[in-house]
PDB file of C-alpha atoms and ligand atoms in Angstrom:
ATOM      1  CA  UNK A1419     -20.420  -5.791  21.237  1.00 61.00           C
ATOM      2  CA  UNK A1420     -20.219  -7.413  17.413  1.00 67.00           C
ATOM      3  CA  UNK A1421     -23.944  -6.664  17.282  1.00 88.00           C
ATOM      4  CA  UNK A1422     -24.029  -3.001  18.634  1.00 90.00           C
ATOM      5  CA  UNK A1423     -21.026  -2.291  15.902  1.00 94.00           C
ATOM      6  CA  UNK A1424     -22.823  -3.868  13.161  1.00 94.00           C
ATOM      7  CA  UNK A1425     -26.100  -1.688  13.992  1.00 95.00           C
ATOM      8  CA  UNK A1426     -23.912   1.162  14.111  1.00 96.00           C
ATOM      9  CA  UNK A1427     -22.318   0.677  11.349  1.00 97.00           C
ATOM     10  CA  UNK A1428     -25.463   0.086   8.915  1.00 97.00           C
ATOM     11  CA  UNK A1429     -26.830   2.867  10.245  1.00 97.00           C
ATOM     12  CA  UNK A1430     -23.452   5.248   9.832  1.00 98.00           C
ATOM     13  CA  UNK A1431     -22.825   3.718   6.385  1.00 98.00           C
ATOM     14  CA  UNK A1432     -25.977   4.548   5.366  1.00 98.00           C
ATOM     15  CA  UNK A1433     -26.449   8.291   6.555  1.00 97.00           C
ATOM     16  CA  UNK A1434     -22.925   8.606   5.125  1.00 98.00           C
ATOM     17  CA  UNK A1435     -24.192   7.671   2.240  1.00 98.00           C
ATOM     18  CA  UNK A1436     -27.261   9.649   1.643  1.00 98.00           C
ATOM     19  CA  UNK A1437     -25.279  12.438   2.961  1.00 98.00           C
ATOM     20  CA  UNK A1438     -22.655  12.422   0.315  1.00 98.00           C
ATOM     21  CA  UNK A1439     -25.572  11.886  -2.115  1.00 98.00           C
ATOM     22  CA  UNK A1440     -27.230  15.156  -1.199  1.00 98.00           C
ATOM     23  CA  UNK A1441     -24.102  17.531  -1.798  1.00 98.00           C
ATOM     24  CA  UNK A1442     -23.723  19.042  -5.362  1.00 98.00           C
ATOM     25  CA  UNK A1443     -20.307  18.649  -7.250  1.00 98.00           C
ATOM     26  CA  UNK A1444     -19.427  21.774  -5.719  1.00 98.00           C
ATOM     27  CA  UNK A1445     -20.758  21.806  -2.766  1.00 98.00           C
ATOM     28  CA  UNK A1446     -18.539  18.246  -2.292  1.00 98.00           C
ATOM     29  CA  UNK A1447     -15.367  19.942  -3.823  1.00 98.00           C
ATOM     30  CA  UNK A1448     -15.289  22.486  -1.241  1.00 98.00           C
ATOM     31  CA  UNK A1449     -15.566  20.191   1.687  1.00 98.00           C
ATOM     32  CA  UNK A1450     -13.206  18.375   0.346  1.00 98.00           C
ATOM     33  CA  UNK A1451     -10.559  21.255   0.353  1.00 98.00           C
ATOM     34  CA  UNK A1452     -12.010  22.339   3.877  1.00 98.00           C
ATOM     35  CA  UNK A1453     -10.968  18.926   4.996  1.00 98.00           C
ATOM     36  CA  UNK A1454      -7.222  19.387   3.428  1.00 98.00           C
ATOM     37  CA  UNK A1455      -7.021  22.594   4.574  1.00 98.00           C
ATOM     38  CA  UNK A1456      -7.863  20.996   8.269  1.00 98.00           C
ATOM     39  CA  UNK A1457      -5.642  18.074   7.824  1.00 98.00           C
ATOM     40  CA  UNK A1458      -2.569  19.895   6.618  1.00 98.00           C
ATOM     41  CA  UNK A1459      -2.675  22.138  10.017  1.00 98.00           C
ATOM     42  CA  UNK A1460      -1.748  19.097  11.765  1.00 98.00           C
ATOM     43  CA  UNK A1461       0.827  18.082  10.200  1.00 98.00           C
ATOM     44  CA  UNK A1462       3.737  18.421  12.566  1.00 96.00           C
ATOM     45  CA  UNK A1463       6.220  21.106  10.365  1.00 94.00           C
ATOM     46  CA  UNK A1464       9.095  19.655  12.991  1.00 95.00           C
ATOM     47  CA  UNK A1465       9.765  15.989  11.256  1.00 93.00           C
ATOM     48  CA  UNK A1466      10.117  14.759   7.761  1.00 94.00           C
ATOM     49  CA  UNK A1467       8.210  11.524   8.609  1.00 97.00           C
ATOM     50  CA  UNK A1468       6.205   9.553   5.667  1.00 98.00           C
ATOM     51  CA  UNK A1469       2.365  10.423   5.325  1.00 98.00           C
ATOM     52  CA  UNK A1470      -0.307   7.735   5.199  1.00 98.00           C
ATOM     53  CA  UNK A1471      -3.402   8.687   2.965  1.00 99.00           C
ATOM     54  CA  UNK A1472      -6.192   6.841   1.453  1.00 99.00           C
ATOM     55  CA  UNK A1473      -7.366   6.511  -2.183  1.00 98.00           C
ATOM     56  CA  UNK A1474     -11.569   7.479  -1.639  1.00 98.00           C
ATOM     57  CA  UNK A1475     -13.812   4.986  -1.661  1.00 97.00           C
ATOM     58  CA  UNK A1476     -17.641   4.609  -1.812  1.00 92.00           C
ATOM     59  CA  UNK A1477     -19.014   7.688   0.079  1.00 97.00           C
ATOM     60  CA  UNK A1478     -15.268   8.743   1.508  1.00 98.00           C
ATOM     61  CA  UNK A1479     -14.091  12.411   1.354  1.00 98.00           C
ATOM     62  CA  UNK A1480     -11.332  12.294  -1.225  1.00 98.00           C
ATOM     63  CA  UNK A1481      -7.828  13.633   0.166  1.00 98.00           C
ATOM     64  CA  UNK A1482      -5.477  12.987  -2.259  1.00 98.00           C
ATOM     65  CA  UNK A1483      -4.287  16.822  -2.557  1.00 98.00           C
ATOM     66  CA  UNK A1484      -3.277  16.343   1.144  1.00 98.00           C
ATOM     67  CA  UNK A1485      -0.422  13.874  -0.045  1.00 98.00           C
ATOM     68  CA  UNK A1486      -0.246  16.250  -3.451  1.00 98.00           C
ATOM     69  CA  UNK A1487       0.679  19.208  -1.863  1.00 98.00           C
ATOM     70  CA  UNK A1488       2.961  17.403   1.031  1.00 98.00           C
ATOM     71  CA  UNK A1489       5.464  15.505  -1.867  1.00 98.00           C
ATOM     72  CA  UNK A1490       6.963  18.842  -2.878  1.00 98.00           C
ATOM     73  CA  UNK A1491       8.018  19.680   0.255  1.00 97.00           C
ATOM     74  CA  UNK A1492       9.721  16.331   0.429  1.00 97.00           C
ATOM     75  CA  UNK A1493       7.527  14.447   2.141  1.00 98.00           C
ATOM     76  CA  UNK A1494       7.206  10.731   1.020  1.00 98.00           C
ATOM     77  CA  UNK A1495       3.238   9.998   0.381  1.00 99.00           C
ATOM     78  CA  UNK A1496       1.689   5.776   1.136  1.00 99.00           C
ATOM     79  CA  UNK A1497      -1.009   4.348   0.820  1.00 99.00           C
ATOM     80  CA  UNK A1498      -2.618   1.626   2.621  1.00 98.00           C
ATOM     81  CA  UNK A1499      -1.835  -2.073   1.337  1.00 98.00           C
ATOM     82  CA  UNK A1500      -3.895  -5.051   2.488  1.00 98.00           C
ATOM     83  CA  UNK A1501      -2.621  -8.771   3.260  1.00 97.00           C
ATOM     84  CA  UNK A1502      -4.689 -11.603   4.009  1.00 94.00           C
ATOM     85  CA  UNK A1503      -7.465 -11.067   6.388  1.00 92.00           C
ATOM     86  CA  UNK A1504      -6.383 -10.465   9.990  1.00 95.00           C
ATOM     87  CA  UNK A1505      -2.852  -9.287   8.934  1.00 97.00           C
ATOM     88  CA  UNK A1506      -1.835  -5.313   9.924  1.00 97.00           C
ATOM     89  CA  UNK A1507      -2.204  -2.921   6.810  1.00 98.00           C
ATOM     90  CA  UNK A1508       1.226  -2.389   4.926  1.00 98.00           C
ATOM     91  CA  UNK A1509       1.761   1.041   3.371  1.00 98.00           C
ATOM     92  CA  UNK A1510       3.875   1.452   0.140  1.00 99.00           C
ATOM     93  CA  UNK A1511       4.775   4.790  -1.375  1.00 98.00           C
ATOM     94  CA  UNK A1512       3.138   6.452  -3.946  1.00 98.00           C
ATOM     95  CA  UNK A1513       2.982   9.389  -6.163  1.00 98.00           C
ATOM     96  CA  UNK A1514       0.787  11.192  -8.723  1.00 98.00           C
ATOM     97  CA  UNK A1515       0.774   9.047 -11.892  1.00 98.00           C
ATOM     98  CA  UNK A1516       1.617   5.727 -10.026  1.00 98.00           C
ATOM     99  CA  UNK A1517      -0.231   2.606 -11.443  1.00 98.00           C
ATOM    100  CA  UNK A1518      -2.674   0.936  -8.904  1.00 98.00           C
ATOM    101  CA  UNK A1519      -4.389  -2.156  -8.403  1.00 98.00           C
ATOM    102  CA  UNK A1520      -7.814  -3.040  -6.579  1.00 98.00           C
ATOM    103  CA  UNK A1521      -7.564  -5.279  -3.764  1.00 98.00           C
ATOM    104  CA  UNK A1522     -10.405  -8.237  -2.621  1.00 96.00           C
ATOM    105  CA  UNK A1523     -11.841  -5.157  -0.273  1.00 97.00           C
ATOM    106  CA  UNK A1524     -12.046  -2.966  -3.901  1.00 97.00           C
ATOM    107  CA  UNK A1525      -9.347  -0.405  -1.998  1.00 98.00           C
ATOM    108  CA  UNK A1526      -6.665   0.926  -5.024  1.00 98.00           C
ATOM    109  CA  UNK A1527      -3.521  -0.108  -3.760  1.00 98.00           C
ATOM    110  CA  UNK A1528       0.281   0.767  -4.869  1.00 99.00           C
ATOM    111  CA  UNK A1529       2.271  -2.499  -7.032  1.00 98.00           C
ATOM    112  CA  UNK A1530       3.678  -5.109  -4.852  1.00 98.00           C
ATOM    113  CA  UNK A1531       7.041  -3.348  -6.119  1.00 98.00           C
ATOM    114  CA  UNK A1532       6.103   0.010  -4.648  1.00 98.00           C
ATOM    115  CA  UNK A1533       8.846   0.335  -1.356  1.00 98.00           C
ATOM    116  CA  UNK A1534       7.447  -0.185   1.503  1.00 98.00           C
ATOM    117  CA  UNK A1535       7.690   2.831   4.644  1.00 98.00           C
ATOM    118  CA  UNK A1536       6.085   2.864   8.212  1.00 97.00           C
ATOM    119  CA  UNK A1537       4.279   6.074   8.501  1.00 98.00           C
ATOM    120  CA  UNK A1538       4.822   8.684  10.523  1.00 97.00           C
ATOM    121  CA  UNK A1539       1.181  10.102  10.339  1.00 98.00           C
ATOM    122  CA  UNK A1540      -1.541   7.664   9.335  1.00 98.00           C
ATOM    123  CA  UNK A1541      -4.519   9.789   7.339  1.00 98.00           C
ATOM    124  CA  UNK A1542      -7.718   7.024   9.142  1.00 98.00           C
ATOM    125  CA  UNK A1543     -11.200   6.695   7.034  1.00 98.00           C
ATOM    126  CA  UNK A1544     -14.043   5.749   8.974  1.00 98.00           C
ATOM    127  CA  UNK A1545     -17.444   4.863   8.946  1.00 98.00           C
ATOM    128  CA  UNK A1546     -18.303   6.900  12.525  1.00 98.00           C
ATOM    129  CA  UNK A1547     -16.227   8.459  15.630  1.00 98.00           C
ATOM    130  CA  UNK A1548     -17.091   9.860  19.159  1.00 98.00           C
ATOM    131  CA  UNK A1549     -16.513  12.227  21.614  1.00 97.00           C
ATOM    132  CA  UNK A1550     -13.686  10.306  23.118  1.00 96.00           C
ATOM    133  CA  UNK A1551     -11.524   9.568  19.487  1.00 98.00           C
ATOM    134  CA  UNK A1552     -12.935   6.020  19.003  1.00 97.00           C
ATOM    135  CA  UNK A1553     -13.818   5.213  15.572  1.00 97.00           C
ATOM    136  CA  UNK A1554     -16.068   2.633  13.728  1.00 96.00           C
ATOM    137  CA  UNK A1555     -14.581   0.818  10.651  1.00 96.00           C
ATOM    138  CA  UNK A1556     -15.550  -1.574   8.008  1.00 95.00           C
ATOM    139  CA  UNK A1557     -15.615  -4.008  10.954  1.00 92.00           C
ATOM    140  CA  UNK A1558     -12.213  -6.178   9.706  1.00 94.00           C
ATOM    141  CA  UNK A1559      -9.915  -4.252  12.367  1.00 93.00           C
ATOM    142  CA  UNK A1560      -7.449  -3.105   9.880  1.00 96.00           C
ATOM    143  CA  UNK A1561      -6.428   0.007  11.477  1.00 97.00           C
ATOM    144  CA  UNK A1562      -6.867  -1.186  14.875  1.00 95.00           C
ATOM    145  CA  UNK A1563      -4.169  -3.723  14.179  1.00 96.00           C
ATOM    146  CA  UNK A1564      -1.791  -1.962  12.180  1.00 97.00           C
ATOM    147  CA  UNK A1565      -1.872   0.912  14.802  1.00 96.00           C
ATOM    148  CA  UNK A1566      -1.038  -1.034  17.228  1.00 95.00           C
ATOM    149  CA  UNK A1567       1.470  -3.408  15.285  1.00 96.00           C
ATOM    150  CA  UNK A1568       3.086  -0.018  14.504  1.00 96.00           C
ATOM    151  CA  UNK A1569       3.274   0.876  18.033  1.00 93.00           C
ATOM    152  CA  UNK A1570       4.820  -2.181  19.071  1.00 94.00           C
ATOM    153  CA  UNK A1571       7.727  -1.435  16.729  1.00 93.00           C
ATOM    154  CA  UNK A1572       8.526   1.547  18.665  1.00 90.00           C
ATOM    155  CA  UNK A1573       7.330   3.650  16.117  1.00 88.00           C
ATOM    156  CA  UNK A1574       5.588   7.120  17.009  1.00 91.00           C
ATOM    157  CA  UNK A1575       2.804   7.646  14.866  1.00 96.00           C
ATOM    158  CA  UNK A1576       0.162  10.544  14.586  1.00 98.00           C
ATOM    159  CA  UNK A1577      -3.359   9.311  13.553  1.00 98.00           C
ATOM    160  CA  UNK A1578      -5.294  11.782  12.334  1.00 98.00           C
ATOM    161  CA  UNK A1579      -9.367  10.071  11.782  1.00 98.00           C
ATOM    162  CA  UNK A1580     -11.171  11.392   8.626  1.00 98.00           C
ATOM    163  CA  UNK A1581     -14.810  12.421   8.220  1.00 98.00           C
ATOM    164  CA  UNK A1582     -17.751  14.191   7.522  1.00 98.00           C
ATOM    165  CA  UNK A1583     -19.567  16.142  10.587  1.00 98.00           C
ATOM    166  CA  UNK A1584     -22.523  13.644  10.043  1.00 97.00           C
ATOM    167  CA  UNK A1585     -20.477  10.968  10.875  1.00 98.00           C
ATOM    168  CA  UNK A1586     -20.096  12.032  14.915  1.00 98.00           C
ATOM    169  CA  UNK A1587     -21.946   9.979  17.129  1.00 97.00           C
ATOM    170  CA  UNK A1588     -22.147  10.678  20.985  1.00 96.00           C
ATOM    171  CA  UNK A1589     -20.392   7.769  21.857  1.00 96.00           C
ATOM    172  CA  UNK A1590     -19.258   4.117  20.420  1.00 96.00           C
ATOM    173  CA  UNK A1591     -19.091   0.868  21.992  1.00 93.00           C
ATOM    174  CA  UNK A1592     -15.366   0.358  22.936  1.00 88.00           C
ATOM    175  CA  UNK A1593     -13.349  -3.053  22.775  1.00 87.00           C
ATOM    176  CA  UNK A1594      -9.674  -3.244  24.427  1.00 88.00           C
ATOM    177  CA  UNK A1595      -8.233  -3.653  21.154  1.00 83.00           C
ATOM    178  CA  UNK A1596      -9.830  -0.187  20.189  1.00 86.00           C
ATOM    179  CA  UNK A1597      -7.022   2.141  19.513  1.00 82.00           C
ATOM    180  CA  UNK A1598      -8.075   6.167  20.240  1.00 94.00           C
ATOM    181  CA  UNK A1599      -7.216   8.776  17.410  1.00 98.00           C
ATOM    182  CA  UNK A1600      -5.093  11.835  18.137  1.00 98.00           C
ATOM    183  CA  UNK A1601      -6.906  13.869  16.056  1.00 98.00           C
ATOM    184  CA  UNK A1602     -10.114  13.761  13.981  1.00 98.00           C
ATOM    185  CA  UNK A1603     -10.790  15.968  10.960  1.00 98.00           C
ATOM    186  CA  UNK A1604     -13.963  17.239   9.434  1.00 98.00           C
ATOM    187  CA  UNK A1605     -15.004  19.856   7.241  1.00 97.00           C
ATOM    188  CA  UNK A1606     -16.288  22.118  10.212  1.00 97.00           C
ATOM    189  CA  UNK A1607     -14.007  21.328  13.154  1.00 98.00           C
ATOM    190  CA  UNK A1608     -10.340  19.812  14.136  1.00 98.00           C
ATOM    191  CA  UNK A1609     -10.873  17.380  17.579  1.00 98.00           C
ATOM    192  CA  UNK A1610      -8.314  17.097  19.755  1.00 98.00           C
ATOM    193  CA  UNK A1611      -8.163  13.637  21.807  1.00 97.00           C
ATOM    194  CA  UNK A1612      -4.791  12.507  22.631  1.00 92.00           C
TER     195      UNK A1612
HETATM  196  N1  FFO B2462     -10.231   4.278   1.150  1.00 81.57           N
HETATM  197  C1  FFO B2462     -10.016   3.341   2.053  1.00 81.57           C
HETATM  198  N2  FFO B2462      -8.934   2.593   1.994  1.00 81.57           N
HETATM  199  C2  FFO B2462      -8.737   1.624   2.943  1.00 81.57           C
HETATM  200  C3  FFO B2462      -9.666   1.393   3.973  1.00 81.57           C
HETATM  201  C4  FFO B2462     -10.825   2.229   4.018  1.00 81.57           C
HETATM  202  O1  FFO B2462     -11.692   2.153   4.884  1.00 81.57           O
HETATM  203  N3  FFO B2462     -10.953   3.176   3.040  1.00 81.57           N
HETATM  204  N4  FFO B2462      -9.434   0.387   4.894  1.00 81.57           N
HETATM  205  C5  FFO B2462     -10.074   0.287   6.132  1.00 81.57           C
HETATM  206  O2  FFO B2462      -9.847  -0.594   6.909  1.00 81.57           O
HETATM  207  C6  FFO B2462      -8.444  -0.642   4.551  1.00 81.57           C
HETATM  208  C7  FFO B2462      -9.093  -1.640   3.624  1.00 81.57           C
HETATM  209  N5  FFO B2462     -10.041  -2.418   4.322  1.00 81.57           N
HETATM  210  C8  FFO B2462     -11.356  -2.585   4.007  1.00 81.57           C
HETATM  211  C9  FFO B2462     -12.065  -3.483   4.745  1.00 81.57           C
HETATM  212  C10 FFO B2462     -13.385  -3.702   4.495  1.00 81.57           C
HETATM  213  C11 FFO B2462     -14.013  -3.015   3.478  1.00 81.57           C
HETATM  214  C12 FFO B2462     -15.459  -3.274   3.252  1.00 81.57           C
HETATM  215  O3  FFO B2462     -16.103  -3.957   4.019  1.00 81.57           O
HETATM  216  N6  FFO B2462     -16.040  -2.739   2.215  1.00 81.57           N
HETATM  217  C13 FFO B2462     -17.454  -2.885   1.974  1.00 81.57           C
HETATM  218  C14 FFO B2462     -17.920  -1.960   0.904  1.00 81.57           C
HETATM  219  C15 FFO B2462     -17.815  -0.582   1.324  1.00 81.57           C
HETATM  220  C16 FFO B2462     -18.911   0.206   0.761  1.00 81.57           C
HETATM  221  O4  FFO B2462     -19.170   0.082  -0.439  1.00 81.57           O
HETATM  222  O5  FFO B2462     -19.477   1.004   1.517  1.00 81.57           O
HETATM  223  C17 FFO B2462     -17.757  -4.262   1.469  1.00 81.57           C
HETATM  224  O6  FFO B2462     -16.847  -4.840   0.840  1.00 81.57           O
HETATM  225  O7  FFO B2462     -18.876  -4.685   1.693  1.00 81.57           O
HETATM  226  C18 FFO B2462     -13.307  -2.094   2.751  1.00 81.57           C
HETATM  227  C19 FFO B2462     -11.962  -1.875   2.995  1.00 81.57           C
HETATM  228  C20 FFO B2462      -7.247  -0.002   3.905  1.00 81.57           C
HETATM  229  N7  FFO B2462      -7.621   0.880   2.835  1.00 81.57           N
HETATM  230  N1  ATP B2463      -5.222  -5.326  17.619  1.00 81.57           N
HETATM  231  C1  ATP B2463      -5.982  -6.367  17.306  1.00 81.57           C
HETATM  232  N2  ATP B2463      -5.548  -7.618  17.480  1.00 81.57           N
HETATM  233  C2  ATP B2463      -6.315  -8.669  17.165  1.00 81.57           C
HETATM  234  N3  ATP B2463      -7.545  -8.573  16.663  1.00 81.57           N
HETATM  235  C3  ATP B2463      -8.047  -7.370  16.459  1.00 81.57           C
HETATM  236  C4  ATP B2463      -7.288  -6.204  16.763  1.00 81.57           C
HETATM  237  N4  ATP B2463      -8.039  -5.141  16.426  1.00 81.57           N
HETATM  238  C5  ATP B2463      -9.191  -5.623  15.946  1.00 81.57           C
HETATM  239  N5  ATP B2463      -9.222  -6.954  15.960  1.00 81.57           N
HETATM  240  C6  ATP B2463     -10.331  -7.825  15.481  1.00 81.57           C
HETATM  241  O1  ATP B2463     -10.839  -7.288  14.270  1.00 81.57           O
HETATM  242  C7  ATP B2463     -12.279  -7.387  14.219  1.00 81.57           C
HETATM  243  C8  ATP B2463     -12.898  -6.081  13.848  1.00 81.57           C
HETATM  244  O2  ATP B2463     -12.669  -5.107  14.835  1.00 81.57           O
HETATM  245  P1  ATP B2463     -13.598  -3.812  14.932  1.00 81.57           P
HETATM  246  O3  ATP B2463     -15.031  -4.204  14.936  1.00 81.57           O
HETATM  247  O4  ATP B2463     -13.088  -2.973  16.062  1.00 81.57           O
HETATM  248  O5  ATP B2463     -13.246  -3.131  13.548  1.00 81.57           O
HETATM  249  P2  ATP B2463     -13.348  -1.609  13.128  1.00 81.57           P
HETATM  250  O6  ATP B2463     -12.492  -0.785  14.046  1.00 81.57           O
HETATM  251  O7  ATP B2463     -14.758  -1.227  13.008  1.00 81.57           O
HETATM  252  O8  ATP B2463     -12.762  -1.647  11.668  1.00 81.57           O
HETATM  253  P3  ATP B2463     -11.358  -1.306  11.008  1.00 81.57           P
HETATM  254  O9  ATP B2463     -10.313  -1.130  12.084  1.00 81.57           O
HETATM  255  O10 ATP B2463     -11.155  -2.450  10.081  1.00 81.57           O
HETATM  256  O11 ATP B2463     -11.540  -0.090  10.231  1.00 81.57           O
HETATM  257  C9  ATP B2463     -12.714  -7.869  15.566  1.00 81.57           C
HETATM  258  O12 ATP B2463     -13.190  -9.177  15.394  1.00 81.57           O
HETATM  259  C10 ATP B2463     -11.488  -7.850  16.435  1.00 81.57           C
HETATM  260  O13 ATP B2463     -11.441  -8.983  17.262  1.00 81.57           O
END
């Protein structure tokens, strides 16, 4: 299993990669906003709940505007905070103009002061995903963790996985710790899974 994840994951990092390397600053812009535009449809209209992005990283579609646009409307923005390794992912509040700092994995993360929220919606990068909602990460079992720490607490949370069309495979090995997304997003299509 640790093997076939690791070839998977070279491989998916990789065409990721050259993928992102092959699209113009336009071309990237707009499937960027294709990918908001997607991502904001799903968020429920019904609850007030706090929203869990991700500040882009190497190769990552950037959407930032998906927490810019959702803070006006009253909705309290995170981002993703990491503790030592094997610990769930925190997530402390942020907003335009907030000061960051890098973490050991090279994420930008919110001050230690920042408050700290459970989300209501978690905004998932990924390396790869499947037909079924399973997802390939950087292989440290962040999300996997914190989703189901989160879901332990009682708390109800929508994951929504993030990602470029290239980055569909037909299917990923599964482990029982492997927690399914709801949704995933891409530039083209919205998939529906739980
Ligand atoms: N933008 C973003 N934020 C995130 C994640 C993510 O995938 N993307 N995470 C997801 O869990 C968490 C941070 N965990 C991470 C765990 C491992 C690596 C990692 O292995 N990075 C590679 C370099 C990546 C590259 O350059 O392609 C490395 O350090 O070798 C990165 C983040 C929370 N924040
Ligand atoms: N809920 C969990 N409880 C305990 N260990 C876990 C849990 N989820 C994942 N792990 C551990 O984390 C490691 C990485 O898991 P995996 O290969 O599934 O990561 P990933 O889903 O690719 O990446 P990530 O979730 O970090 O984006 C594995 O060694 C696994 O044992």
């Amino acid at each position: 299993m640790y093997s076939a994840k690791n070839v998977i994951r070279s491989r998916m990092k990789k065409s990721r990669e050259d993928y992102f390397k092959s699209l113009s600053d336009a071309v990237r812009i707009d499937l960027n906003k294709k990918l908001v535009k997607n991502i904001l449809g799903l968020i429920p209209s019904n609850t007030q709940g706090p929203v869990a992005g991700f500040w882009p990283m190497s190769f990552e579609p950037d959407i930032r505007p998906v927490l810019e646009t959702l803070i006006p409307q009253g909705r309290r923005a995170l981002l993703p905070v990491t503790q030592e390794l094997g610990a769930p992912l925190i997530f402390r509040s942020w907003k335009p103009g907030d000061r960051l700092q890098e973490s050991s994995f090279k994420t930008m993360e919110p001050l230690s002061n920042a408050p700290l929220y459970d989300p209501e919606v978690i905004l998932v990068p990924l390396l790869a995903f499947d037909g079924r909602g399973h997802r390939l990460g950087y292989g440290v079992g962040h999300y996997d963790r914190t989703i189901q720490c989160l879901q332990k607490k009682k708390i109800s949370i929508l994951t929504i996985g993030v990602a470029f069309e290239v980055q569909r495979v037909n299917e990923l090995p599964m482990a029982s710790y492997d927690q399914p997304l709801h949704w995933v997003v891409t530039e083209e299509k919205v998939y529906k899974f739980i």
